[in-house]
Coordinates of C-alpha atoms in Angstrom, one line a residue:
Chain A
M1 CA -14.3 -17.6 19.6
T2 CA -17.9 -16.0 20.0
F3 CA -18.7 -12.4 20.5
R4 CA -18.6 -10.7 24.1
D5 CA -21.9 -8.8 24.5
R6 CA -20.3 -7.6 27.2
L7 CA -18.0 -4.8 25.7
L8 CA -17.9 -2.1 28.8
P9 CA -16.2 -3.4 32.6
W10 CA -16.6 -1.9 35.4
V11 CA -19.2 -1.2 37.0
T12 CA -18.6 2.4 38.5
A13 CA -17.0 3.5 34.2
L14 CA -20.1 2.2 32.9
A15 CA -22.4 4.9 33.0
S16 CA -19.4 7.5 32.8
C17 CA -17.5 5.7 29.6
L18 CA -20.8 5.8 28.0
V19 CA -21.1 9.6 28.4
L20 CA -18.0 10.1 27.5
V21 CA -18.4 8.7 24.6
A22 CA -22.4 10.5 24.0
G23 CA -20.1 13.2 23.7
A24 CA -17.1 12.4 22.2
R25 CA -20.3 12.1 18.6
A26 CA -21.3 15.5 20.0
E27 CA -18.3 17.6 20.1
G28 CA -17.1 15.8 17.3
R29 CA -14.2 14.6 18.9
S30 CA -12.0 10.9 18.0
A31 CA -12.6 8.3 19.5
A32 CA -9.1 7.9 20.4
D33 CA -10.0 11.2 23.1
A34 CA -12.1 9.7 24.6
I35 CA -10.2 6.2 24.9
H36 CA -7.8 8.3 26.6
E37 CA -10.4 10.4 28.8
Y38 CA -11.1 6.9 29.7
R39 CA -8.1 5.1 30.5
E40 CA -7.1 7.7 32.0
M41 CA -10.5 7.5 34.4
L42 CA -9.2 3.4 34.7
E43 CA -5.6 4.2 35.6
D44 CA -6.0 1.9 38.4
A45 CA -7.3 0.0 37.5
N46 CA -6.0 -2.0 34.6
P47 CA -7.3 -5.5 33.9
A48 CA -3.8 -6.4 33.5
D49 CA -3.0 -5.4 35.7
L50 CA -3.9 -9.0 37.2
V51 CA -2.5 -10.9 34.9
E52 CA 0.7 -9.4 35.0
M53 CA 0.3 -10.3 38.4
R54 CA -0.9 -14.4 37.2
G55 CA 2.6 -13.7 35.6
E56 CA 4.4 -13.4 37.7
E57 CA 4.0 -16.5 39.9
L58 CA 4.2 -18.3 36.8
W59 CA 8.0 -16.8 36.2
S60 CA 9.3 -17.5 39.3
T61 CA 6.7 -20.2 40.0
A62 CA 9.4 -23.8 40.1
R63 CA 7.4 -26.1 37.6
G64 CA 7.9 -29.0 34.7
P65 CA 9.9 -32.1 35.0
R66 CA 12.3 -29.5 36.3
H67 CA 11.0 -28.6 39.2
A68 CA 12.4 -24.9 37.8
S69 CA 11.2 -21.5 37.7
L70 CA 11.5 -18.8 34.6
E71 CA 14.3 -16.3 36.9
Q72 CA 17.3 -17.9 35.3
C73 CA 15.6 -16.8 31.4
D74 CA 17.7 -14.4 29.3
L75 CA 15.8 -12.4 27.9
G76 CA 18.5 -10.3 25.8
L77 CA 19.6 -8.6 28.4
G78 CA 21.1 -11.7 30.7
P79 CA 20.2 -14.1 32.7
G80 CA 17.7 -13.8 35.4
V81 CA 17.0 -9.6 33.3
L82 CA 13.3 -8.2 33.4
D83 CA 14.1 -4.4 33.1
G84 CA 13.9 -3.0 29.5
A85 CA 14.0 -6.5 28.2
Y86 CA 11.0 -6.6 26.9
A87 CA 11.5 -2.4 24.8
R88 CA 14.5 -4.4 22.6
L89 CA 13.0 -7.5 21.4
P90 CA 12.9 -8.9 18.7
R91 CA 16.7 -10.2 18.3
Y92 CA 19.0 -12.8 17.7
F93 CA 19.8 -15.2 20.5
A94 CA 22.7 -16.4 19.5
D95 CA 22.0 -19.9 21.3
T96 CA 19.1 -20.6 19.3
G97 CA 20.6 -19.1 16.0
R98 CA 17.1 -16.9 15.8
V99 CA 16.0 -13.4 15.7
Q100 CA 12.9 -13.9 19.1
D101 CA 10.1 -12.0 20.1
A102 CA 8.6 -12.5 23.4
E103 CA 6.9 -15.8 23.7
S104 CA 9.5 -17.2 21.0
R105 CA 12.5 -16.3 23.5
L106 CA 9.8 -17.5 26.6
V107 CA 8.9 -20.8 25.0
T108 CA 12.6 -21.1 24.5
C109 CA 13.0 -20.1 28.0
I110 CA 10.2 -22.6 29.4
T111 CA 10.9 -26.1 27.8
R112 CA 15.1 -25.5 28.0
L113 CA 14.3 -24.2 31.8
Q114 CA 11.6 -26.0 33.1
G115 CA 11.0 -29.0 31.0
I116 CA 7.6 -28.4 29.4
P117 CA 7.6 -29.7 26.3
R118 CA 6.5 -26.7 23.1
E119 CA 3.8 -28.2 21.8
D120 CA 1.8 -28.2 25.5
V121 CA 2.9 -24.4 25.5
V122 CA 2.6 -23.5 22.4
R123 CA -1.4 -25.1 22.2
H124 CA -3.1 -22.8 23.4
W125 CA -0.9 -19.7 23.9
Y126 CA -4.4 -17.5 21.9
R127 CA -6.9 -18.0 24.8
R128 CA -7.8 -16.1 27.4
G129 CA -6.0 -16.8 30.2
S130 CA -3.2 -19.0 28.6
D131 CA 0.2 -18.4 30.6
I132 CA 1.1 -17.6 27.3
E133 CA -1.2 -14.2 27.9
A134 CA 0.4 -13.7 31.9
L135 CA 4.0 -13.7 30.9
V136 CA 4.3 -11.6 28.0
T137 CA 2.3 -9.1 29.9
F138 CA 4.9 -9.7 33.1
V139 CA 7.6 -9.4 31.3
A140 CA 6.6 -6.5 29.3
A141 CA 5.4 -4.7 32.5
R142 CA 8.4 -4.7 34.0
S143 CA 10.2 -2.3 30.0
K144 CA 7.7 0.2 31.5
G145 CA 9.1 3.1 30.9
S146 CA 12.5 2.1 28.9
P147 CA 13.1 3.3 25.8
V148 CA 12.2 0.4 22.4
D149 CA 14.8 -0.1 21.4
V150 CA 15.6 -1.8 18.1
P151 CA 18.1 -1.0 16.0
A152 CA 18.4 -4.2 13.9
R153 CA 21.7 -3.5 13.0
E154 CA 23.2 -7.1 13.8
P155 CA 23.6 -9.1 10.6
H156 CA 19.7 -11.9 11.0
E157 CA 18.1 -8.8 12.5
A158 CA 18.4 -6.7 10.2
A159 CA 17.3 -9.4 7.0
L160 CA 14.7 -10.1 9.4
L161 CA 14.2 -7.0 9.3
A162 CA 13.4 -6.7 5.3
V163 CA 12.0 -9.7 5.6
G164 CA 8.9 -7.6 7.8
A165 CA 9.1 -4.1 6.5
D166 CA 8.5 -6.1 2.8
F167 CA 5.2 -8.0 4.2
F168 CA 4.2 -5.1 5.5
F169 CA 3.6 -3.5 2.2
R170 CA 3.0 -7.0 0.6
R171 CA -0.5 -8.1 -1.1
S172 CA -1.9 -10.9 -1.6
G173 CA -5.2 -12.6 -1.1
P174 CA -8.7 -12.5 -2.4
L175 CA -9.4 -8.8 -0.9
D176 CA -5.7 -7.7 -2.4
F177 CA -4.9 -6.3 1.4
A178 CA -1.3 -6.0 2.7
C179 CA -1.0 -4.5 6.7
S180 CA 0.2 -1.1 4.4
T181 CA -3.7 -1.1 2.7
C182 CA -5.4 -0.1 6.2
H183 CA -1.7 1.1 8.7
S184 CA 0.2 3.8 5.4
Q185 CA -1.7 7.2 5.6
D186 CA -2.5 9.5 9.0
D187 CA -5.4 9.7 10.8
R188 CA -7.9 6.4 9.3
R189 CA -10.7 4.1 10.6
I190 CA -11.7 0.8 10.3
R191 CA -15.7 2.2 10.6
L192 CA -14.6 3.8 14.3
Q193 CA -11.5 1.9 14.8
E194 CA -8.0 4.1 14.1
V195 CA -5.3 3.1 11.9
P196 CA -2.1 4.2 13.0
N197 CA 0.0 4.6 10.6
F198 CA 3.5 2.1 10.9
T199 CA 5.1 4.1 8.1
D200 CA 5.3 7.2 10.5
P201 CA 7.5 6.5 13.1
A202 CA 5.2 9.2 15.3
A203 CA 2.5 7.5 15.8
A204 CA 4.4 4.1 15.6
R205 CA 5.9 5.3 18.9
A206 CA 2.0 5.8 20.1
S207 CA 0.6 2.5 18.9
M208 CA 3.5 0.0 19.5
T209 CA 4.2 1.4 23.4
Q210 CA 1.1 0.3 24.7
W211 CA 1.0 -3.1 23.8
P212 CA -0.4 -5.5 25.0
A213 CA -2.8 -4.6 25.8
Y214 CA -6.3 -5.6 27.8
R215 CA -8.7 -6.2 25.1
V216 CA -12.0 -5.2 26.8
S217 CA -14.7 -6.7 24.1
Q218 CA -11.9 -10.1 24.6
S219 CA -11.2 -9.2 28.2
S220 CA -8.3 -10.8 27.8
V221 CA -5.0 -9.1 27.0
W222 CA -3.7 -9.2 23.7
T223 CA 0.3 -10.0 23.0
M224 CA 1.2 -8.4 20.1
E225 CA 0.9 -11.9 18.2
R226 CA -2.1 -12.2 19.6
R227 CA -3.0 -8.6 18.0
L228 CA -1.0 -9.8 14.3
V229 CA -2.3 -12.5 13.6
D230 CA -5.6 -11.5 14.3
C231 CA -4.9 -8.7 12.0
I232 CA -3.7 -11.7 9.3
R233 CA -7.3 -13.2 10.2
Q234 CA -8.8 -10.0 9.0
M235 CA -7.9 -9.9 5.8
R236 CA -8.5 -13.2 5.5
Y237 CA -5.1 -15.2 5.2
P238 CA -3.8 -18.0 6.9
E239 CA -2.8 -18.2 10.1
P240 CA -0.2 -17.9 10.4
G241 CA 1.9 -20.5 13.1
F242 CA 3.0 -19.3 17.0
A243 CA 5.9 -17.3 16.9
S244 CA 6.1 -18.7 13.2
D245 CA 9.1 -15.7 10.7
V246 CA 7.0 -13.3 10.1
L247 CA 4.9 -13.0 13.8
V248 CA 9.0 -11.7 14.4
A249 CA 9.6 -10.6 11.2
L250 CA 6.2 -7.4 11.3
Q251 CA 7.4 -7.2 15.0
L252 CA 11.1 -6.5 14.0
Y253 CA 9.6 -4.1 11.2
L254 CA 7.4 -2.3 13.8
Q255 CA 9.4 -2.4 16.5
H256 CA 12.1 -0.7 14.4
Q257 CA 10.2 2.0 13.3
A258 CA 8.4 2.5 17.1
S259 CA 12.1 2.3 18.4
G260 CA 12.4 6.2 20.8
G261 CA 8.7 5.4 22.4
V262 CA 8.9 5.4 25.9
M263 CA 7.2 2.3 27.2
Q264 CA 4.1 2.3 28.2
G265 CA 2.3 -0.8 28.8
P266 CA 0.4 -2.9 29.6
G267 CA -2.3 -0.9 27.5
I268 CA -5.8 -1.1 27.4
R269 CA -7.2 -1.1 24.4
R270 CA -11.4 -1.7 23.1
Chain B
M1 CA 44.6 -24.3 -29.0
S2 CA 44.9 -21.1 -28.8
A3 CA 45.3 -19.7 -26.0
R4 CA 42.7 -17.2 -27.2
G5 CA 40.0 -20.2 -27.4
L6 CA 41.5 -21.6 -23.6
H7 CA 40.7 -18.1 -22.3
A8 CA 37.1 -18.5 -23.2
G9 CA 36.8 -21.5 -22.2
I10 CA 38.0 -20.7 -18.8
V11 CA 35.7 -17.4 -19.2
I12 CA 32.5 -20.0 -19.7
T13 CA 32.8 -22.0 -17.3
A14 CA 32.9 -19.5 -14.3
L15 CA 29.9 -18.0 -16.0
G16 CA 28.4 -21.1 -16.0
V17 CA 29.4 -21.8 -12.0
A18 CA 27.9 -18.0 -11.0
L19 CA 24.4 -19.1 -12.8
A20 CA 24.3 -22.0 -11.0
A21 CA 25.6 -20.5 -7.1
S22 CA 22.8 -18.2 -7.8
S23 CA 20.2 -19.5 -8.7
H24 CA 21.2 -22.2 -5.9
A25 CA 21.6 -19.6 -3.2
R26 CA 18.1 -18.1 -3.7
A27 CA 16.4 -21.1 -3.2
E28 CA 17.8 -22.0 -1.0
D29 CA 18.0 -18.6 0.3
P30 CA 15.7 -18.7 4.0
M31 CA 15.5 -15.1 4.4
D32 CA 13.6 -15.4 -0.2
M33 CA 10.4 -14.3 0.5
D34 CA 8.7 -17.2 -0.5
A35 CA 10.7 -19.5 1.7
V36 CA 10.0 -17.8 4.5
L37 CA 6.1 -17.6 4.2
H38 CA 6.1 -21.7 3.4
R39 CA 7.6 -21.6 7.3
S40 CA 5.0 -18.8 8.2
F41 CA 2.4 -20.9 6.8
R42 CA 2.9 -24.4 7.5
T43 CA -1.3 -25.0 8.3
A44 CA -2.5 -23.4 4.6
T45 CA -3.6 -26.0 2.6
P46 CA -2.1 -26.0 -2.1
D47 CA -5.5 -24.0 -2.4
E48 CA -5.2 -21.8 0.7
W49 CA -1.6 -21.1 -0.4
T50 CA -2.9 -19.8 -3.3
S51 CA -6.3 -18.1 -3.5
R52 CA -4.5 -16.1 -0.3
L53 CA -0.7 -16.3 -0.3
A54 CA 0.1 -16.8 -3.6
Q55 CA 0.2 -13.0 -5.6
D56 CA -0.8 -12.3 -9.9
E57 CA 1.1 -9.9 -11.3
T58 CA -0.9 -7.1 -10.5
Q59 CA -0.8 -7.8 -6.4
A60 CA 3.0 -8.3 -6.7
L61 CA 3.3 -5.6 -9.5
C62 CA 2.0 -3.3 -6.8
S63 CA 4.1 -4.7 -3.7
R64 CA 7.1 -4.1 -5.4
Y65 CA 5.8 -0.1 -6.5
R66 CA 5.1 -0.1 -2.9
N67 CA 1.3 1.4 -4.8
L68 CA 3.3 4.3 -6.4
P69 CA 3.9 1.8 -9.3
P70 CA 5.6 3.9 -12.1
A71 CA 3.4 5.3 -15.7
E72 CA 4.8 2.5 -18.3
V73 CA 4.0 -0.1 -15.3
A74 CA 0.9 1.9 -14.0
A75 CA -0.2 1.8 -18.2
K76 CA 0.4 -2.1 -18.0
I77 CA -2.2 -3.5 -15.2
R78 CA -4.9 -0.5 -16.4
E79 CA -5.2 -2.7 -19.4
A80 CA -4.1 -5.7 -17.7
Q81 CA -8.1 -4.8 -15.2
E82 CA -9.9 -4.0 -18.2
R83 CA -9.9 -8.1 -19.3
T84 CA -11.1 -8.8 -16.3
F85 CA -14.6 -7.1 -16.5
R86 CA -18.2 -9.6 -16.5
Y87 CA -21.3 -8.8 -16.0
P88 CA -24.4 -9.9 -15.2
G89 CA -26.2 -12.2 -16.8
D90 CA -29.7 -10.3 -17.7
G91 CA -27.3 -7.7 -18.0
R92 CA -28.9 -5.2 -15.6
L93 CA -25.7 -3.4 -14.0
S94 CA -28.5 -1.7 -11.4
G95 CA -30.3 -4.5 -9.2
D96 CA -31.9 -4.5 -5.3
W97 CA -30.4 -0.9 -2.9
R98 CA -32.0 -2.4 0.1
D99 CA -29.7 -6.0 -1.0
G100 CA -27.1 -3.5 -1.4
A101 CA -27.5 -2.0 1.9
K102 CA -27.1 -5.2 3.6
L103 CA -24.0 -6.9 1.6
A104 CA -22.7 -2.8 2.2
A105 CA -22.7 -3.8 5.9
I106 CA -22.0 -7.1 6.1
G107 CA -18.1 -7.9 7.1
T108 CA -18.0 -11.1 7.5
G109 CA -17.0 -14.3 5.2
G110 CA -13.3 -16.0 4.2
H111 CA -12.3 -16.0 7.2
I112 CA -9.9 -18.6 8.0
G113 CA -7.1 -20.7 10.3
R114 CA -8.0 -22.3 14.1
I115 CA -8.2 -19.4 15.9
Q116 CA -11.4 -18.1 15.2
P117 CA -13.0 -18.9 11.0
D118 CA -16.2 -17.8 9.5
P119 CA -18.5 -21.2 10.8
P120 CA -18.8 -22.7 6.7
G121 CA -21.0 -21.3 4.2
R122 CA -21.6 -17.6 6.0
P123 CA -21.8 -14.8 3.2
K124 CA -19.4 -12.8 2.0
G125 CA -19.9 -9.6 2.5
G126 CA -18.3 -6.0 0.2
N127 CA -18.1 -4.5 4.1
C128 CA -18.2 -1.2 2.2
Y129 CA -18.3 0.7 6.0
A130 CA -15.9 -0.2 6.4
C131 CA -13.5 2.1 4.5
H132 CA -16.8 4.4 3.3
E133 CA -19.6 6.6 4.7
L134 CA -22.3 5.9 3.1
A135 CA -25.8 6.9 4.2
K136 CA -26.5 9.9 5.8
G137 CA -26.2 9.7 9.8
E138 CA -24.9 6.3 9.3
V139 CA -22.2 7.7 11.4
A140 CA -20.2 4.0 12.8
A141 CA -17.9 4.9 8.8
G142 CA -14.7 4.4 8.1
N143 CA -12.6 6.6 6.5
L144 CA -10.0 4.6 4.2
G145 CA -11.7 5.7 1.2
P146 CA -13.7 8.7 0.2
S147 CA -17.3 9.5 1.6
L148 CA -19.8 8.0 -1.1
T149 CA -23.2 9.7 0.9
G150 CA -24.8 11.3 -1.5
F151 CA -23.6 10.0 -4.7
G152 CA -26.0 8.7 -6.9
L153 CA -27.7 12.5 -6.4
R154 CA -23.3 14.0 -8.0
L155 CA -23.6 11.1 -10.6
G156 CA -26.9 10.6 -11.5
D157 CA -28.6 6.9 -12.2
T158 CA -28.4 6.4 -15.6
A159 CA -26.7 4.0 -17.8
E160 CA -23.8 5.2 -17.9
S161 CA -22.9 5.9 -14.2
R162 CA -24.3 2.6 -13.8
A163 CA -21.6 0.9 -15.9
Y164 CA -19.1 3.4 -13.9
T165 CA -19.6 2.3 -10.8
Y166 CA -20.5 -1.1 -11.4
R167 CA -17.1 -1.9 -13.0
K168 CA -15.2 0.5 -10.8
I169 CA -16.8 -2.0 -7.7
Y170 CA -16.1 -4.8 -9.9
N171 CA -12.4 -3.7 -11.0
A172 CA -11.2 -0.2 -9.3
Q173 CA -7.1 -0.4 -10.0
A174 CA -9.0 -0.7 -14.2
F175 CA -9.3 2.9 -13.2
H176 CA -6.2 3.4 -10.6
A177 CA -3.4 1.1 -10.9
C178 CA -2.5 -0.6 -7.3
S179 CA -5.9 1.3 -6.1
A180 CA -5.9 0.0 -2.0
M181 CA -9.7 -1.2 -3.2
P182 CA -10.4 -4.8 -3.4
R183 CA -11.5 -5.9 -7.1
F184 CA -14.4 -7.2 -6.4
G185 CA -15.8 -9.1 -9.2
T186 CA -12.0 -10.1 -10.5
N187 CA -11.4 -11.8 -7.9
G188 CA -14.6 -13.9 -7.8
W189 CA -15.1 -12.5 -3.4
L190 CA -18.9 -11.0 -5.3
T191 CA -21.2 -11.7 -8.4
P192 CA -21.8 -9.9 -11.1
E193 CA -25.5 -9.8 -9.1
Q194 CA -24.5 -8.8 -6.2
I195 CA -22.2 -6.2 -7.5
A196 CA -25.4 -4.3 -8.8
D197 CA -27.5 -4.5 -5.7
L198 CA -24.5 -2.4 -4.3
V199 CA -24.4 0.3 -7.6
A200 CA -29.0 0.2 -6.7
Y201 CA -27.1 1.2 -3.0
L202 CA -24.7 3.6 -4.6
L203 CA -26.9 5.3 -7.0
D204 CA -31.1 4.3 -6.5
P205 CA -32.6 7.5 -5.5
G206 CA -34.6 5.9 -2.9
S207 CA -31.8 4.7 -1.3
P208 CA -30.5 6.6 2.1
V209 CA -27.6 7.4 0.1
N210 CA -28.6 9.6 -1.5
A211 CA -30.9 10.6 0.8
R212 CA -31.5 15.0 0.6
Chain C
M1 CA -8.7 -21.3 41.5
A2 CA -9.2 -17.6 41.9
Y3 CA -6.5 -15.0 41.5
P4 CA -5.4 -12.0 43.9
M5 CA -7.6 -8.9 43.9
K6 CA -5.6 -5.2 43.3
I7 CA -7.2 -3.4 46.1
R8 CA -6.1 0.6 47.0
A9 CA -7.2 2.2 49.5
N10 CA -6.4 6.2 50.3
S11 CA -7.8 7.9 53.3
D12 CA -7.5 11.9 52.7
G13 CA -8.7 12.8 56.3
T14 CA -11.5 12.4 56.1
E15 CA -12.9 9.9 53.8
T16 CA -11.2 6.8 51.9
E17 CA -11.5 5.5 48.4
V18 CA -10.9 2.6 47.5
K19 CA -10.7 0.4 45.0
I20 CA -10.4 -3.0 44.1
L21 CA -9.8 -4.8 40.5
M22 CA -11.2 -7.8 40.7
S23 CA -9.7 -11.3 39.1
H24 CA -12.8 -13.0 38.0
P25 CA -14.5 -14.3 34.0
M26 CA -17.9 -13.4 34.6
E27 CA -20.0 -15.4 32.9
T28 CA -22.9 -15.1 32.0
G29 CA -24.0 -19.4 30.9
R30 CA -25.5 -17.6 27.4
R31 CA -21.1 -17.6 26.0
K32 CA -20.3 -20.2 23.4
D33 CA -17.4 -21.3 23.5
E34 CA -15.3 -22.0 20.4
D35 CA -16.4 -25.5 20.2
G36 CA -20.0 -24.3 20.1
N37 CA -21.2 -25.7 23.4
P38 CA -23.2 -23.3 26.3
V39 CA -19.6 -22.1 29.3
P40 CA -21.8 -22.0 32.7
A41 CA -22.1 -19.1 34.4
H42 CA -20.2 -17.9 37.0
F43 CA -20.4 -14.8 38.4
I44 CA -19.7 -12.9 42.0
R45 CA -22.7 -13.0 43.2
N46 CA -21.8 -10.9 47.0
I47 CA -19.0 -8.4 48.0
T48 CA -18.6 -7.6 51.3
V49 CA -16.5 -4.8 52.0
T50 CA -15.8 -4.0 56.3
H51 CA -13.3 -1.3 57.9
G52 CA -12.5 -2.9 61.7
D53 CA -16.2 -4.6 62.2
V54 CA -18.0 -1.8 60.0
V55 CA -19.2 -3.1 56.4
V56 CA -19.0 0.0 54.4
L57 CA -19.6 -2.0 51.5
S58 CA -22.3 -4.7 50.4
A59 CA -23.2 -5.1 47.1
Q60 CA -25.5 -8.4 45.2
W61 CA -24.1 -8.9 41.7
G62 CA -25.5 -11.0 38.8
P63 CA -23.7 -11.3 34.8
A64 CA -24.4 -8.1 34.1
I65 CA -21.1 -7.3 35.1
S66 CA -18.3 -7.3 33.4
A67 CA -15.5 -10.2 33.7
N68 CA -12.4 -8.6 36.1
P69 CA -14.4 -6.5 37.3
F70 CA -13.2 -3.1 39.5
L71 CA -14.7 -1.7 42.3
S72 CA -14.5 2.1 43.5
F73 CA -16.5 3.5 46.5
R74 CA -15.3 5.8 49.1
F75 CA -16.3 5.8 52.9
R76 CA -16.5 8.0 55.4
G77 CA -13.5 7.3 58.1
G78 CA -10.4 5.8 58.2
V79 CA -7.1 5.9 58.9
P80 CA -3.4 5.4 57.7
G81 CA -2.6 1.8 58.9
E82 CA -5.8 0.4 59.2
M83 CA -6.9 -2.2 57.3
V84 CA -9.9 -2.2 55.2
K85 CA -11.3 -6.3 54.0
V86 CA -12.9 -7.2 50.6
A87 CA -14.2 -10.2 50.8
W88 CA -16.2 -12.2 47.5
R89 CA -18.9 -15.1 46.8
D90 CA -19.6 -16.8 43.9
N91 CA -22.5 -18.7 42.5
L92 CA -20.6 -21.8 42.2
G93 CA -19.7 -21.5 46.0
D94 CA -16.3 -19.9 45.1
T95 CA -14.8 -17.9 47.7
K96 CA -11.7 -14.6 48.0
S97 CA -10.9 -13.2 50.9
Q98 CA -7.8 -10.2 50.7
E99 CA -6.8 -7.0 53.1
A100 CA -5.1 -4.1 52.3
M101 CA -3.8 -1.1 54.7
I102 CA -5.3 2.0 54.4
A103 CA -2.9 4.9 52.8

C-alpha cells in the first residue's frame, strides 16, 4: 500500500484542524485532546457513515449463486438479529465449532447463505472498499450504544482467551517485540501516536469501543482484524491469515478487557 | 510372583500410560501456542518462522514471566546476553553522528507479508524516535523509553561512556533482563558500525542531541 | 458507480446549514497501487447545490481535495419541508445528484 500524501480530508475542516493541532502543541495538550475536538467538529461527517451505508446495501441485497441476502445471518443473537451483536463478539458458534469474530462470522454467512466461495470473499478483504470492510462497519454500527460484553466463560472461548493473553505478552522476532511492549503502560506514545494500555480495562474500553474506525490516513474503515494485522506487521512478524486463531484470540482478549465499555464506533482515527 | 512384585508392575505400566497420554495431549492440543501459531501464520516460510516467530531462550523466559523475571532468572538472562557482544572491526565505538541521526529517524525496514512489505533492500533503521526524545526541539518523539536529550552532556564523550552506550544499544538486556528495548546488535538488526554511529549521535558534542 | 451521499440540512428560521458527505475516491493521479502502477486521476470537478431554482453553492474542485469529501455551509433562507439538491460531476464524467429535505 502506498502512503498517501493527502492526510487531511474534509474541505471545511482542513484549516481548523491545523489550528487545533498547532494549538495542542502550544498548550501542551495531548494529541488525543486535539483529535477529540476534531471528532466533535465532524460529528456528522465521519466517512465511515458512507461505508456503513454500503454495508447495509450488501447485507440486504440478494447476491451469489443462491441469490440470497444476509438478512438471516446469525451473528450470535439469532438469525437476523443485528442490534448489539458486534458488542458480544468474538464468541463460540456451535454450528462451525469455532470461536469467531465479526469478520469470520460474516464469511460463514456469505459462504453458507449466498454460496459465494470463501476465497472470493477473503482474497482482498484488507483493501479499501472491500465487502468485508463495509459489512463489518455496518454490523458494528448496529451495536452503537451497546456495552461490550465478552465474558468468555464458555469453555472454547475461555481456552482461546488464554491463548490471546499469552500471545499479547509473547516476545519474538528480530526486535523482541510483543504486543505488551507498547501496550502495557499508561500514557505512552510511539512518536506522537498514543498507544493504549490494554492491560488496564478503562483504557481498553476507551479504545476498543471506537472500532472499527475510519482511518483518515488510509481513507478507509479499518476493522479490528485490519488494525491487528498492521500492528503485527510493524512487530516484523509474518502476516497472520484472515480470521486466523491468533487474530480471534487477540480480539477475545481485548474485548474481554474492554467489557463494560459502551460501543461508540465506527469511530475516526488518524 | 509375589504380590508385591505384581503391584509394582501395575504401577509402572500405569505410569507409562500416563506419560504417553500427556505427551500425546501436548502434541495434539489445538490451543498449544505453537499449534496456534502454525495455524495462524501458514504463509510464513521456514526461515521467517525461525527468525520471527520462534523464540530464543531469553524471549521465552521474558514471555513466561511477562517481563518480570525472578532475580535468579534475571541474572541468568543478563549473563547469557554478556556473551553476545561483538565490536566494530576497527575497534572504534563511536562513528559519525550524522549517519547516526539518519538511522535514529528511520522506522522502515524488515516489514514482510503481502499487504505492505518493504521493498527489497530497504534499509533497516534504529527508529529511536519511536520511543525516545533525542535532538532538542524534535517534538515528534515517543515516550516508551526515557528522554535521551542531552545524553552526552550528562555522560560526557569518553572511552567509558562510549563503551557503555555501545553495549546498551547492542543489547540492553545485558543491563536489564527483559528490557523492552530491542537487542539491536545481538539480533543482527543493526551492524556494529551502525551502532557506533548511534553512539556518536548520542555522545558527540556536535550532535543535536547535545545542543545547549 | 457512485454511492449515495449523506446530506443533512437544518433550518434555524433564518439560515439553513447544509452538511454533505460524498463518497468518492478523489484520486490525484500521482498515487501508485500495490503493484507500483499509477492510479489514474479520478476526482470531483464541479459541485452545485440548489434550493428551489436558486444555486446556493457552486464550486470547482481539484485533486487536492481528500477522499470522501465533507462540505458544510450555510445559506440565507430555507424552510423545513423544502428540498435542497446536491449534484456533482467528476473528471471522468460520472455524475451524482441527490435531494434532501430541510429539517
